[in-house]
């Protein structure tokens, strides 16, 4: 197992303090511009020319704050280190600063709380939310960085979010945090949502505390047997939009046992068009087919 090592770590307060100046953020932007031109190393003079400063001593002062935190210096000049690249990309992505506009978008789906089929998607404070128009139940919420919204139509944002949800969930349930790359512990736990308690598959990053969760039953939606089951009925289960998965899951039977013992076992009976397919899942979410009814 590997651990933190190498150079002495930088305290978070020092790292963020190093950015507490528009000129130092401008230095990072200068590296972003240079990278677009295929350059990763800049000399003192090149950085000075890219900024609007009154003197070279001012630049020395700012570079002193950045060196070792976000920049490394070599004989050729200055370059971003790994942390510098991460911050520079976050600045470019607008994660800290931008609040893109998003006109509420009408979607169709089946509300689990009422007979309504009209949904509305909104985007605020970095959160994409889909609600039922009739009963205002929140169907799904997903955190989406500004860069995923800017430059796309509302419809395209939803499509991009849809593939992002699948990807991040698959990576997280595979044991890797999609935010920081750290180790994600995967477990089945009960959560309250929409006034009822359901079993969820939760991937919790031990490093950055990021949590990704989805109803545990949704995990079987991508199992080949389930994909084939729906495909026989003309439904591509891999293409069901994330805000409408509940419509399919609500017809299933889900039973979770052994939660208290820490060794949960999940039984799922997938039901569609009068046929069923029974599956089971272990604590590590490995899926086995138990039985199926209906035409093969
Ligand atoms: Zn509703
Ligand atoms: Zn993480």
PDB file of C-alpha atoms and ligand atoms in Angstrom:
ATOM      1  CA  UNK A   1       0.000   0.000   0.000  1.00  0.00           C
ATOM      2  CA  UNK A   2       1.272   3.470  -0.822  1.00  0.00           C
ATOM      3  CA  UNK A   3       1.048   6.477   1.453  1.00  0.00           C
ATOM      4  CA  UNK A   4       1.740  10.200   1.411  1.00  0.00           C
ATOM      5  CA  UNK A   5       5.443  10.775   0.944  1.00  0.00           C
ATOM      6  CA  UNK A   6       8.052  12.764  -0.911  1.00  0.00           C
ATOM      7  CA  UNK A   7       8.239  16.511  -0.418  1.00  0.00           C
ATOM      8  CA  UNK A   8       6.859  17.970   2.788  1.00  0.00           C
ATOM      9  CA  UNK A   9       3.131  18.603   2.345  1.00  0.00           C
ATOM     10  CA  UNK A  10       1.741  22.106   1.963  1.00  0.00           C
ATOM     11  CA  UNK A  11      -0.815  23.179   4.566  1.00  0.00           C
ATOM     12  CA  UNK A  12      -4.248  23.838   2.959  1.00  0.00           C
ATOM     13  CA  UNK A  13      -4.365  27.357   4.465  1.00  0.00           C
ATOM     14  CA  UNK A  14      -1.016  28.156   2.829  1.00  0.00           C
ATOM     15  CA  UNK A  15      -2.164  26.712  -0.477  1.00  0.00           C
ATOM     16  CA  UNK A  16      -5.373  28.767  -0.558  1.00  0.00           C
ATOM     17  CA  UNK A  17      -3.527  31.800   0.820  1.00  0.00           C
ATOM     18  CA  UNK A  18      -1.143  31.569  -2.122  1.00  0.00           C
ATOM     19  CA  UNK A  19      -4.119  32.270  -4.375  1.00  0.00           C
ATOM     20  CA  UNK A  20      -5.398  35.269  -2.406  1.00  0.00           C
ATOM     21  CA  UNK A  21      -4.264  37.721  -5.055  1.00  0.00           C
ATOM     22  CA  UNK A  22      -5.640  38.438  -8.511  1.00  0.00           C
ATOM     23  CA  UNK A  23      -2.054  38.660  -9.800  1.00  0.00           C
ATOM     24  CA  UNK A  24      -1.247  35.133  -8.642  1.00  0.00           C
ATOM     25  CA  UNK A  25      -4.407  33.800 -10.267  1.00  0.00           C
ATOM     26  CA  UNK A  26      -3.310  35.704 -13.370  1.00  0.00           C
ATOM     27  CA  UNK A  27       0.014  33.830 -13.231  1.00  0.00           C
ATOM     28  CA  UNK A  28      -1.894  30.532 -13.349  1.00  0.00           C
ATOM     29  CA  UNK A  29      -3.928  31.846 -16.282  1.00  0.00           C
ATOM     30  CA  UNK A  30      -0.694  32.753 -18.062  1.00  0.00           C
ATOM     31  CA  UNK A  31       0.314  29.092 -17.811  1.00  0.00           C
ATOM     32  CA  UNK A  32      -3.104  28.059 -19.158  1.00  0.00           C
ATOM     33  CA  UNK A  33      -2.622  30.347 -22.187  1.00  0.00           C
ATOM     34  CA  UNK A  34       0.908  29.037 -22.698  1.00  0.00           C
ATOM     35  CA  UNK A  35      -0.330  25.452 -22.537  1.00  0.00           C
ATOM     36  CA  UNK A  36      -2.756  26.169 -25.381  1.00  0.00           C
ATOM     37  CA  UNK A  37       0.275  27.197 -27.442  1.00  0.00           C
ATOM     38  CA  UNK A  38       2.041  23.975 -26.469  1.00  0.00           C
ATOM     39  CA  UNK A  39       4.296  25.554 -23.847  1.00  0.00           C
ATOM     40  CA  UNK A  40       4.484  24.256 -20.299  1.00  0.00           C
ATOM     41  CA  UNK A  41       7.477  26.169 -19.020  1.00  0.00           C
ATOM     42  CA  UNK A  42       7.648  29.971 -18.845  1.00  0.00           C
ATOM     43  CA  UNK A  43      10.606  32.175 -18.060  1.00  0.00           C
ATOM     44  CA  UNK A  44      10.387  35.014 -15.543  1.00  0.00           C
ATOM     45  CA  UNK A  45      10.245  37.493 -18.430  1.00  0.00           C
ATOM     46  CA  UNK A  46       7.500  35.620 -20.236  1.00  0.00           C
ATOM     47  CA  UNK A  47       5.361  35.609 -17.097  1.00  0.00           C
ATOM     48  CA  UNK A  48       6.079  39.301 -16.533  1.00  0.00           C
ATOM     49  CA  UNK A  49       5.017  40.139 -20.103  1.00  0.00           C
ATOM     50  CA  UNK A  50       1.738  38.239 -19.641  1.00  0.00           C
ATOM     51  CA  UNK A  51       0.783  40.198 -16.526  1.00  0.00           C
ATOM     52  CA  UNK A  52       0.090  43.836 -15.815  1.00  0.00           C
ATOM     53  CA  UNK A  53       2.472  44.619 -12.994  1.00  0.00           C
ATOM     54  CA  UNK A  54       4.389  47.788 -12.209  1.00  0.00           C
ATOM     55  CA  UNK A  55       7.752  46.187 -11.499  1.00  0.00           C
ATOM     56  CA  UNK A  56       9.681  42.926 -11.711  1.00  0.00           C
ATOM     57  CA  UNK A  57      10.065  42.968  -7.932  1.00  0.00           C
ATOM     58  CA  UNK A  58       6.290  42.730  -7.657  1.00  0.00           C
ATOM     59  CA  UNK A  59       6.382  39.601  -9.812  1.00  0.00           C
ATOM     60  CA  UNK A  60       9.201  38.131  -7.698  1.00  0.00           C
ATOM     61  CA  UNK A  61       7.056  38.702  -4.636  1.00  0.00           C
ATOM     62  CA  UNK A  62       4.077  36.857  -6.139  1.00  0.00           C
ATOM     63  CA  UNK A  63       6.173  34.024  -7.571  1.00  0.00           C
ATOM     64  CA  UNK A  64       7.685  33.474  -4.112  1.00  0.00           C
ATOM     65  CA  UNK A  65       4.180  32.786  -2.816  1.00  0.00           C
ATOM     66  CA  UNK A  66       3.402  30.335  -5.597  1.00  0.00           C
ATOM     67  CA  UNK A  67       6.683  28.446  -5.764  1.00  0.00           C
ATOM     68  CA  UNK A  68       6.561  25.092  -4.045  1.00  0.00           C
ATOM     69  CA  UNK A  69       2.792  25.333  -3.707  1.00  0.00           C
ATOM     70  CA  UNK A  70       1.561  25.567  -7.292  1.00  0.00           C
ATOM     71  CA  UNK A  71       4.750  26.185  -9.259  1.00  0.00           C
ATOM     72  CA  UNK A  72       8.081  24.489  -9.516  1.00  0.00           C
ATOM     73  CA  UNK A  73      11.220  26.167 -10.732  1.00  0.00           C
ATOM     74  CA  UNK A  74      13.912  24.652 -12.899  1.00  0.00           C
ATOM     75  CA  UNK A  75      16.791  26.012 -14.964  1.00  0.00           C
ATOM     76  CA  UNK A  76      14.400  26.547 -17.899  1.00  0.00           C
ATOM     77  CA  UNK A  77      11.943  28.591 -15.851  1.00  0.00           C
ATOM     78  CA  UNK A  78       8.673  28.007 -14.048  1.00  0.00           C
ATOM     79  CA  UNK A  79       6.059  25.299 -14.581  1.00  0.00           C
ATOM     80  CA  UNK A  80       2.859  24.295 -12.842  1.00  0.00           C
ATOM     81  CA  UNK A  81       3.139  21.354 -10.485  1.00  0.00           C
ATOM     82  CA  UNK A  82       0.293  18.843 -10.100  1.00  0.00           C
ATOM     83  CA  UNK A  83      -1.627  21.018  -7.598  1.00  0.00           C
ATOM     84  CA  UNK A  84      -1.100  24.060  -9.827  1.00  0.00           C
ATOM     85  CA  UNK A  85      -2.563  22.200 -12.790  1.00  0.00           C
ATOM     86  CA  UNK A  86      -5.598  21.135 -10.758  1.00  0.00           C
ATOM     87  CA  UNK A  87      -6.248  24.697  -9.568  1.00  0.00           C
ATOM     88  CA  UNK A  88      -5.636  26.164 -13.006  1.00  0.00           C
ATOM     89  CA  UNK A  89      -8.162  23.737 -14.528  1.00  0.00           C
ATOM     90  CA  UNK A  90     -10.695  24.493 -11.796  1.00  0.00           C
ATOM     91  CA  UNK A  91     -10.279  28.219 -12.522  1.00  0.00           C
ATOM     92  CA  UNK A  92     -10.779  27.576 -16.255  1.00  0.00           C
ATOM     93  CA  UNK A  93     -13.795  25.354 -15.560  1.00  0.00           C
ATOM     94  CA  UNK A  94     -15.355  28.226 -13.612  1.00  0.00           C
ATOM     95  CA  UNK A  95     -15.961  25.978 -10.614  1.00  0.00           C
ATOM     96  CA  UNK A  96     -15.324  28.796  -8.151  1.00  0.00           C
ATOM     97  CA  UNK A  97     -16.842  31.728  -9.928  1.00  0.00           C
ATOM     98  CA  UNK A  98     -19.417  31.135 -12.633  1.00  0.00           C
ATOM     99  CA  UNK A  99     -23.163  30.934 -12.282  1.00  0.00           C
ATOM    100  CA  UNK A 100     -24.449  29.991 -15.724  1.00  0.00           C
ATOM    101  CA  UNK A 101     -28.023  30.743 -16.745  1.00  0.00           C
ATOM    102  CA  UNK A 102     -30.339  27.813 -17.299  1.00  0.00           C
ATOM    103  CA  UNK A 103     -33.947  28.186 -18.423  1.00  0.00           C
ATOM    104  CA  UNK A 104     -36.176  25.581 -16.704  1.00  0.00           C
ATOM    105  CA  UNK A 105     -36.554  22.631 -19.062  1.00  0.00           C
ATOM    106  CA  UNK A 106     -39.666  20.465 -19.441  1.00  0.00           C
ATOM    107  CA  UNK A 107     -39.126  16.703 -19.355  1.00  0.00           C
ATOM    108  CA  UNK A 108     -41.436  13.736 -19.286  1.00  0.00           C
ATOM    109  CA  UNK A 109     -41.275  10.941 -16.753  1.00  0.00           C
ATOM    110  CA  UNK A 110     -43.482   9.090 -14.329  1.00  0.00           C
ATOM    111  CA  UNK A 111     -43.689  10.598 -10.861  1.00  0.00           C
ATOM    112  CA  UNK A 112     -43.455   8.044  -8.033  1.00  0.00           C
ATOM    113  CA  UNK A 113     -45.502  10.361  -5.799  1.00  0.00           C
ATOM    114  CA  UNK A 114     -48.489  11.250  -7.973  1.00  0.00           C
ATOM    115  CA  UNK A 115     -49.969  10.401 -11.390  1.00  0.00           C
ATOM    116  CA  UNK A 116     -48.036  13.332 -12.917  1.00  0.00           C
ATOM    117  CA  UNK A 117     -45.846  12.822 -15.974  1.00  0.00           C
ATOM    118  CA  UNK A 118     -44.511  16.371 -16.404  1.00  0.00           C
ATOM    119  CA  UNK A 119     -41.078  17.072 -14.899  1.00  0.00           C
ATOM    120  CA  UNK A 120     -39.030  20.228 -14.843  1.00  0.00           C
ATOM    121  CA  UNK A 121     -35.245  20.501 -14.663  1.00  0.00           C
ATOM    122  CA  UNK A 122     -33.589  23.539 -13.077  1.00  0.00           C
ATOM    123  CA  UNK A 123     -29.972  24.455 -12.340  1.00  0.00           C
ATOM    124  CA  UNK A 124     -28.971  26.542  -9.358  1.00  0.00           C
ATOM    125  CA  UNK A 125     -25.854  26.813  -7.178  1.00  0.00           C
ATOM    126  CA  UNK A 126     -24.169  24.027  -9.105  1.00  0.00           C
ATOM    127  CA  UNK A 127     -27.079  21.639  -8.596  1.00  0.00           C
ATOM    128  CA  UNK A 128     -29.229  20.197 -11.324  1.00  0.00           C
ATOM    129  CA  UNK A 129     -32.650  19.308  -9.948  1.00  0.00           C
ATOM    130  CA  UNK A 130     -35.522  17.479 -11.624  1.00  0.00           C
ATOM    131  CA  UNK A 131     -38.940  17.925  -9.979  1.00  0.00           C
ATOM    132  CA  UNK A 132     -42.466  16.754 -10.657  1.00  0.00           C
ATOM    133  CA  UNK A 133     -44.493  19.754 -11.868  1.00  0.00           C
ATOM    134  CA  UNK A 134     -47.722  18.542 -10.221  1.00  0.00           C
ATOM    135  CA  UNK A 135     -46.637  17.558  -6.717  1.00  0.00           C
ATOM    136  CA  UNK A 136     -43.206  19.283  -6.701  1.00  0.00           C
ATOM    137  CA  UNK A 137     -41.522  16.083  -5.495  1.00  0.00           C
ATOM    138  CA  UNK A 138     -37.776  16.224  -6.085  1.00  0.00           C
ATOM    139  CA  UNK A 139     -37.056  13.317  -8.407  1.00  0.00           C
ATOM    140  CA  UNK A 140     -33.287  13.685  -8.555  1.00  0.00           C
ATOM    141  CA  UNK A 141     -30.537  16.165  -7.695  1.00  0.00           C
ATOM    142  CA  UNK A 142     -27.040  16.076  -9.134  1.00  0.00           C
ATOM    143  CA  UNK A 143     -24.111  18.371  -8.653  1.00  0.00           C
ATOM    144  CA  UNK A 144     -22.873  19.627 -11.963  1.00  0.00           C
ATOM    145  CA  UNK A 145     -19.944  22.020 -12.437  1.00  0.00           C
ATOM    146  CA  UNK A 146     -20.528  25.230 -14.432  1.00  0.00           C
ATOM    147  CA  UNK A 147     -18.377  23.939 -17.302  1.00  0.00           C
ATOM    148  CA  UNK A 148     -20.955  21.190 -17.838  1.00  0.00           C
ATOM    149  CA  UNK A 149     -23.610  23.861 -18.383  1.00  0.00           C
ATOM    150  CA  UNK A 150     -21.921  26.764 -20.208  1.00  0.00           C
ATOM    151  CA  UNK A 151     -22.059  26.579 -24.009  1.00  0.00           C
ATOM    152  CA  UNK A 152     -24.703  23.862 -24.121  1.00  0.00           C
ATOM    153  CA  UNK A 153     -28.442  24.072 -24.667  1.00  0.00           C
ATOM    154  CA  UNK A 154     -30.557  22.995 -21.698  1.00  0.00           C
ATOM    155  CA  UNK A 155     -31.356  19.739 -23.510  1.00  0.00           C
ATOM    156  CA  UNK A 156     -27.659  19.090 -24.125  1.00  0.00           C
ATOM    157  CA  UNK A 157     -26.912  19.784 -20.462  1.00  0.00           C
ATOM    158  CA  UNK A 158     -29.362  17.054 -19.481  1.00  0.00           C
ATOM    159  CA  UNK A 159     -27.809  14.622 -21.950  1.00  0.00           C
ATOM    160  CA  UNK A 160     -24.299  15.414 -20.721  1.00  0.00           C
ATOM    161  CA  UNK A 161     -25.466  15.029 -17.122  1.00  0.00           C
ATOM    162  CA  UNK A 162     -27.067  11.695 -17.975  1.00  0.00           C
ATOM    163  CA  UNK A 163     -23.795  10.213 -19.209  1.00  0.00           C
ATOM    164  CA  UNK A 164     -21.942  11.829 -16.297  1.00  0.00           C
ATOM    165  CA  UNK A 165     -24.290  10.230 -13.755  1.00  0.00           C
ATOM    166  CA  UNK A 166     -23.733   6.763 -15.254  1.00  0.00           C
ATOM    167  CA  UNK A 167     -19.988   7.208 -15.487  1.00  0.00           C
ATOM    168  CA  UNK A 168     -19.501   8.614 -11.974  1.00  0.00           C
ATOM    169  CA  UNK A 169     -21.740   5.974 -10.448  1.00  0.00           C
ATOM    170  CA  UNK A 170     -19.949   3.130 -12.248  1.00  0.00           C
ATOM    171  CA  UNK A 171     -16.525   4.456 -11.204  1.00  0.00           C
ATOM    172  CA  UNK A 172     -17.648   5.021  -7.590  1.00  0.00           C
ATOM    173  CA  UNK A 173     -19.288   1.619  -7.189  1.00  0.00           C
ATOM    174  CA  UNK A 174     -16.078   0.184  -8.627  1.00  0.00           C
ATOM    175  CA  UNK A 175     -14.320   1.574  -5.530  1.00  0.00           C
ATOM    176  CA  UNK A 176     -12.774   4.775  -6.917  1.00  0.00           C
ATOM    177  CA  UNK A 177     -13.909   8.322  -6.107  1.00  0.00           C
ATOM    178  CA  UNK A 178     -14.847  10.088  -9.344  1.00  0.00           C
ATOM    179  CA  UNK A 179     -13.953  13.470  -7.774  1.00  0.00           C
ATOM    180  CA  UNK A 180     -10.458  12.885  -6.395  1.00  0.00           C
ATOM    181  CA  UNK A 181      -9.493   9.353  -7.419  1.00  0.00           C
ATOM    182  CA  UNK A 182      -9.280   8.206  -3.796  1.00  0.00           C
ATOM    183  CA  UNK A 183     -10.485   4.886  -2.432  1.00  0.00           C
ATOM    184  CA  UNK A 184     -14.294   4.722  -2.194  1.00  0.00           C
ATOM    185  CA  UNK A 185     -15.823   2.271   0.263  1.00  0.00           C
ATOM    186  CA  UNK A 186     -19.015   0.759  -1.118  1.00  0.00           C
ATOM    187  CA  UNK A 187     -21.814  -0.367   1.161  1.00  0.00           C
ATOM    188  CA  UNK A 188     -25.531  -0.920   1.272  1.00  0.00           C
ATOM    189  CA  UNK A 189     -27.375   1.313   3.710  1.00  0.00           C
ATOM    190  CA  UNK A 190     -30.885   2.562   4.338  1.00  0.00           C
ATOM    191  CA  UNK A 191     -31.677   6.186   3.618  1.00  0.00           C
ATOM    192  CA  UNK A 192     -34.793   8.269   3.964  1.00  0.00           C
ATOM    193  CA  UNK A 193     -36.010   9.907   0.829  1.00  0.00           C
ATOM    194  CA  UNK A 194     -39.419  11.080  -0.356  1.00  0.00           C
ATOM    195  CA  UNK A 195     -40.888  10.153   3.011  1.00  0.00           C
ATOM    196  CA  UNK A 196     -39.934   6.503   2.807  1.00  0.00           C
ATOM    197  CA  UNK A 197     -36.922   4.384   3.656  1.00  0.00           C
ATOM    198  CA  UNK A 198     -35.097   2.609   0.848  1.00  0.00           C
ATOM    199  CA  UNK A 199     -31.887   0.656   0.537  1.00  0.00           C
ATOM    200  CA  UNK A 200     -29.156   2.517  -1.301  1.00  0.00           C
ATOM    201  CA  UNK A 201     -25.772   1.568  -2.662  1.00  0.00           C
ATOM    202  CA  UNK A 202     -23.440   4.229  -1.253  1.00  0.00           C
ATOM    203  CA  UNK A 203     -19.856   4.820  -2.364  1.00  0.00           C
ATOM    204  CA  UNK A 204     -18.083   7.004   0.196  1.00  0.00           C
ATOM    205  CA  UNK A 205     -14.635   8.423  -0.549  1.00  0.00           C
ATOM    206  CA  UNK A 206     -12.391   7.982   2.462  1.00  0.00           C
ATOM    207  CA  UNK A 207     -10.238  10.884   1.330  1.00  0.00           C
ATOM    208  CA  UNK A 208     -12.431  13.773   0.147  1.00  0.00           C
ATOM    209  CA  UNK A 209     -15.684  12.622   1.803  1.00  0.00           C
ATOM    210  CA  UNK A 210     -17.567  12.673  -1.508  1.00  0.00           C
ATOM    211  CA  UNK A 211     -20.619  10.397  -1.510  1.00  0.00           C
ATOM    212  CA  UNK A 212     -22.314   8.894  -4.530  1.00  0.00           C
ATOM    213  CA  UNK A 213     -25.500   6.951  -3.986  1.00  0.00           C
ATOM    214  CA  UNK A 214     -28.344   5.383  -5.907  1.00  0.00           C
ATOM    215  CA  UNK A 215     -31.146   2.986  -5.011  1.00  0.00           C
ATOM    216  CA  UNK A 216     -29.454  -0.373  -4.604  1.00  0.00           C
ATOM    217  CA  UNK A 217     -31.849  -1.971  -7.072  1.00  0.00           C
ATOM    218  CA  UNK A 218     -30.667   0.398  -9.798  1.00  0.00           C
ATOM    219  CA  UNK A 219     -27.353  -1.434  -9.682  1.00  0.00           C
ATOM    220  CA  UNK A 220     -28.815  -4.450 -11.513  1.00  0.00           C
ATOM    221  CA  UNK A 221     -30.169  -2.288 -14.318  1.00  0.00           C
ATOM    222  CA  UNK A 222     -26.885  -2.683 -16.187  1.00  0.00           C
ATOM    223  CA  UNK A 223     -26.439  -6.398 -15.571  1.00  0.00           C
ATOM    224  CA  UNK A 224     -26.415  -8.254 -18.928  1.00  0.00           C
ATOM    225  CA  UNK A 225     -29.360 -10.471 -17.896  1.00  0.00           C
ATOM    226  CA  UNK A 226     -31.457  -7.393 -17.072  1.00  0.00           C
ATOM    227  CA  UNK A 227     -30.374  -5.576 -20.224  1.00  0.00           C
ATOM    228  CA  UNK A 228     -31.390  -8.666 -22.257  1.00  0.00           C
ATOM    229  CA  UNK A 229     -34.669  -8.984 -20.313  1.00  0.00           C
ATOM    230  CA  UNK A 230     -35.742  -5.447 -21.229  1.00  0.00           C
ATOM    231  CA  UNK A 231     -34.336  -5.678 -24.725  1.00  0.00           C
ATOM    232  CA  UNK A 232     -36.745  -8.563 -25.450  1.00  0.00           C
ATOM    233  CA  UNK A 233     -39.522  -6.092 -24.665  1.00  0.00           C
ATOM    234  CA  UNK A 234     -38.077  -3.416 -26.894  1.00  0.00           C
ATOM    235  CA  UNK A 235     -36.575  -1.336 -24.063  1.00  0.00           C
ATOM    236  CA  UNK A 236     -32.895  -0.361 -23.985  1.00  0.00           C
ATOM    237  CA  UNK A 237     -32.370  -0.265 -20.221  1.00  0.00           C
ATOM    238  CA  UNK A 238     -28.920   1.256 -20.655  1.00  0.00           C
ATOM    239  CA  UNK A 239     -30.531   4.336 -22.228  1.00  0.00           C
ATOM    240  CA  UNK A 240     -33.250   5.075 -19.646  1.00  0.00           C
ATOM    241  CA  UNK A 241     -32.615   8.689 -18.588  1.00  0.00           C
ATOM    242  CA  UNK A 242     -31.504   9.028 -14.974  1.00  0.00           C
ATOM    243  CA  UNK A 243     -34.582  11.034 -13.953  1.00  0.00           C
ATOM    244  CA  UNK A 244     -36.900   8.277 -15.210  1.00  0.00           C
ATOM    245  CA  UNK A 245     -35.244   5.157 -13.776  1.00  0.00           C
ATOM    246  CA  UNK A 246     -37.702   5.257 -10.842  1.00  0.00           C
ATOM    247  CA  UNK A 247     -40.586   4.422 -13.174  1.00  0.00           C
ATOM    248  CA  UNK A 248     -39.026   1.007 -13.863  1.00  0.00           C
ATOM    249  CA  UNK A 249     -37.730   0.395 -10.339  1.00  0.00           C
ATOM    250  CA  UNK A 250     -41.122   1.051  -8.765  1.00  0.00           C
ATOM    251  CA  UNK A 251     -42.488  -2.108 -10.417  1.00  0.00           C
ATOM    252  CA  UNK A 252     -39.742  -4.281  -8.913  1.00  0.00           C
ATOM    253  CA  UNK A 253     -39.627  -6.146  -5.608  1.00  0.00           C
ATOM    254  CA  UNK A 254     -36.575  -5.367  -3.511  1.00  0.00           C
ATOM    255  CA  UNK A 255     -35.732  -7.075  -0.244  1.00  0.00           C
ATOM    256  CA  UNK A 256     -32.667  -6.356   1.849  1.00  0.00           C
ATOM    257  CA  UNK A 257     -31.670  -8.616   4.726  1.00  0.00           C
ATOM    258  CA  UNK A 258     -28.718  -8.657   7.087  1.00  0.00           C
ATOM    259  CA  UNK A 259     -28.157  -4.873   7.185  1.00  0.00           C
ATOM    260  CA  UNK A 260     -27.583  -4.980  10.963  1.00  0.00           C
ATOM    261  CA  UNK A 261     -24.968  -7.700  10.666  1.00  0.00           C
ATOM    262  CA  UNK A 262     -22.990  -5.671   8.135  1.00  0.00           C
ATOM    263  CA  UNK A 263     -23.337  -8.472   5.586  1.00  0.00           C
ATOM    264  CA  UNK A 264     -26.398  -7.372   3.656  1.00  0.00           C
ATOM    265  CA  UNK A 265     -27.927  -9.485   0.967  1.00  0.00           C
ATOM    266  CA  UNK A 266     -30.256  -7.952  -1.606  1.00  0.00           C
ATOM    267  CA  UNK A 267     -32.936  -9.799  -3.558  1.00  0.00           C
ATOM    268  CA  UNK A 268     -34.365  -8.012  -6.571  1.00  0.00           C
ATOM    269  CA  UNK A 269     -37.213  -9.203  -8.730  1.00  0.00           C
ATOM    270  CA  UNK A 270     -37.272  -7.244 -11.949  1.00  0.00           C
ATOM    271  CA  UNK A 271     -40.793  -7.030 -13.395  1.00  0.00           C
ATOM    272  CA  UNK A 272     -41.897  -5.803 -16.772  1.00  0.00           C
ATOM    273  CA  UNK A 273     -44.775  -6.656 -19.127  1.00  0.00           C
ATOM    274  CA  UNK A 274     -45.934  -9.644 -17.078  1.00  0.00           C
ATOM    275  CA  UNK A 275     -42.505 -11.281 -16.882  1.00  0.00           C
ATOM    276  CA  UNK A 276     -40.009 -11.366 -14.072  1.00  0.00           C
ATOM    277  CA  UNK A 277     -36.337 -11.960 -13.441  1.00  0.00           C
ATOM    278  CA  UNK A 278     -34.980 -12.644  -9.958  1.00  0.00           C
ATOM    279  CA  UNK A 279     -31.459 -11.605  -8.995  1.00  0.00           C
ATOM    280  CA  UNK A 280     -29.444 -11.437  -5.824  1.00  0.00           C
ATOM    281  CA  UNK A 281     -26.631  -9.167  -4.707  1.00  0.00           C
ATOM    282  CA  UNK A 282     -23.926  -9.597  -2.086  1.00  0.00           C
ATOM    283  CA  UNK A 283     -22.587  -6.909   0.203  1.00  0.00           C
ATOM    284  CA  UNK A 284     -20.017  -6.045  -2.489  1.00  0.00           C
ATOM    285  CA  UNK A 285     -22.848  -5.676  -5.019  1.00  0.00           C
ATOM    286  CA  UNK A 286     -21.855  -8.646  -7.154  1.00  0.00           C
ATOM    287  CA  UNK A 287     -24.976  -9.812  -8.967  1.00  0.00           C
ATOM    288  CA  UNK A 288     -26.226 -13.359  -9.583  1.00  0.00           C
ATOM    289  CA  UNK A 289     -29.289 -14.438 -11.558  1.00  0.00           C
ATOM    290  CA  UNK A 290     -31.617 -16.597  -9.492  1.00  0.00           C
ATOM    291  CA  UNK A 291     -34.598 -17.330 -11.737  1.00  0.00           C
ATOM    292  CA  UNK A 292     -36.576 -15.970 -14.632  1.00  0.00           C
ATOM    293  CA  UNK A 293     -40.161 -16.447 -15.790  1.00  0.00           C
ATOM    294  CA  UNK A 294     -41.646 -15.867 -19.216  1.00  0.00           C
ATOM    295  CA  UNK A 295     -40.489 -16.481 -22.738  1.00  0.00           C
ATOM    296  CA  UNK A 296     -36.807 -16.957 -23.391  1.00  0.00           C
TER     297      UNK A 296
HETATM  298 ZN1  LIG B   1     -45.658  14.124  -8.660  1.00  0.00          ZN
HETATM  299 ZN1  LIG B   2     -12.661  11.626  -3.231  1.00  0.00          ZN
END
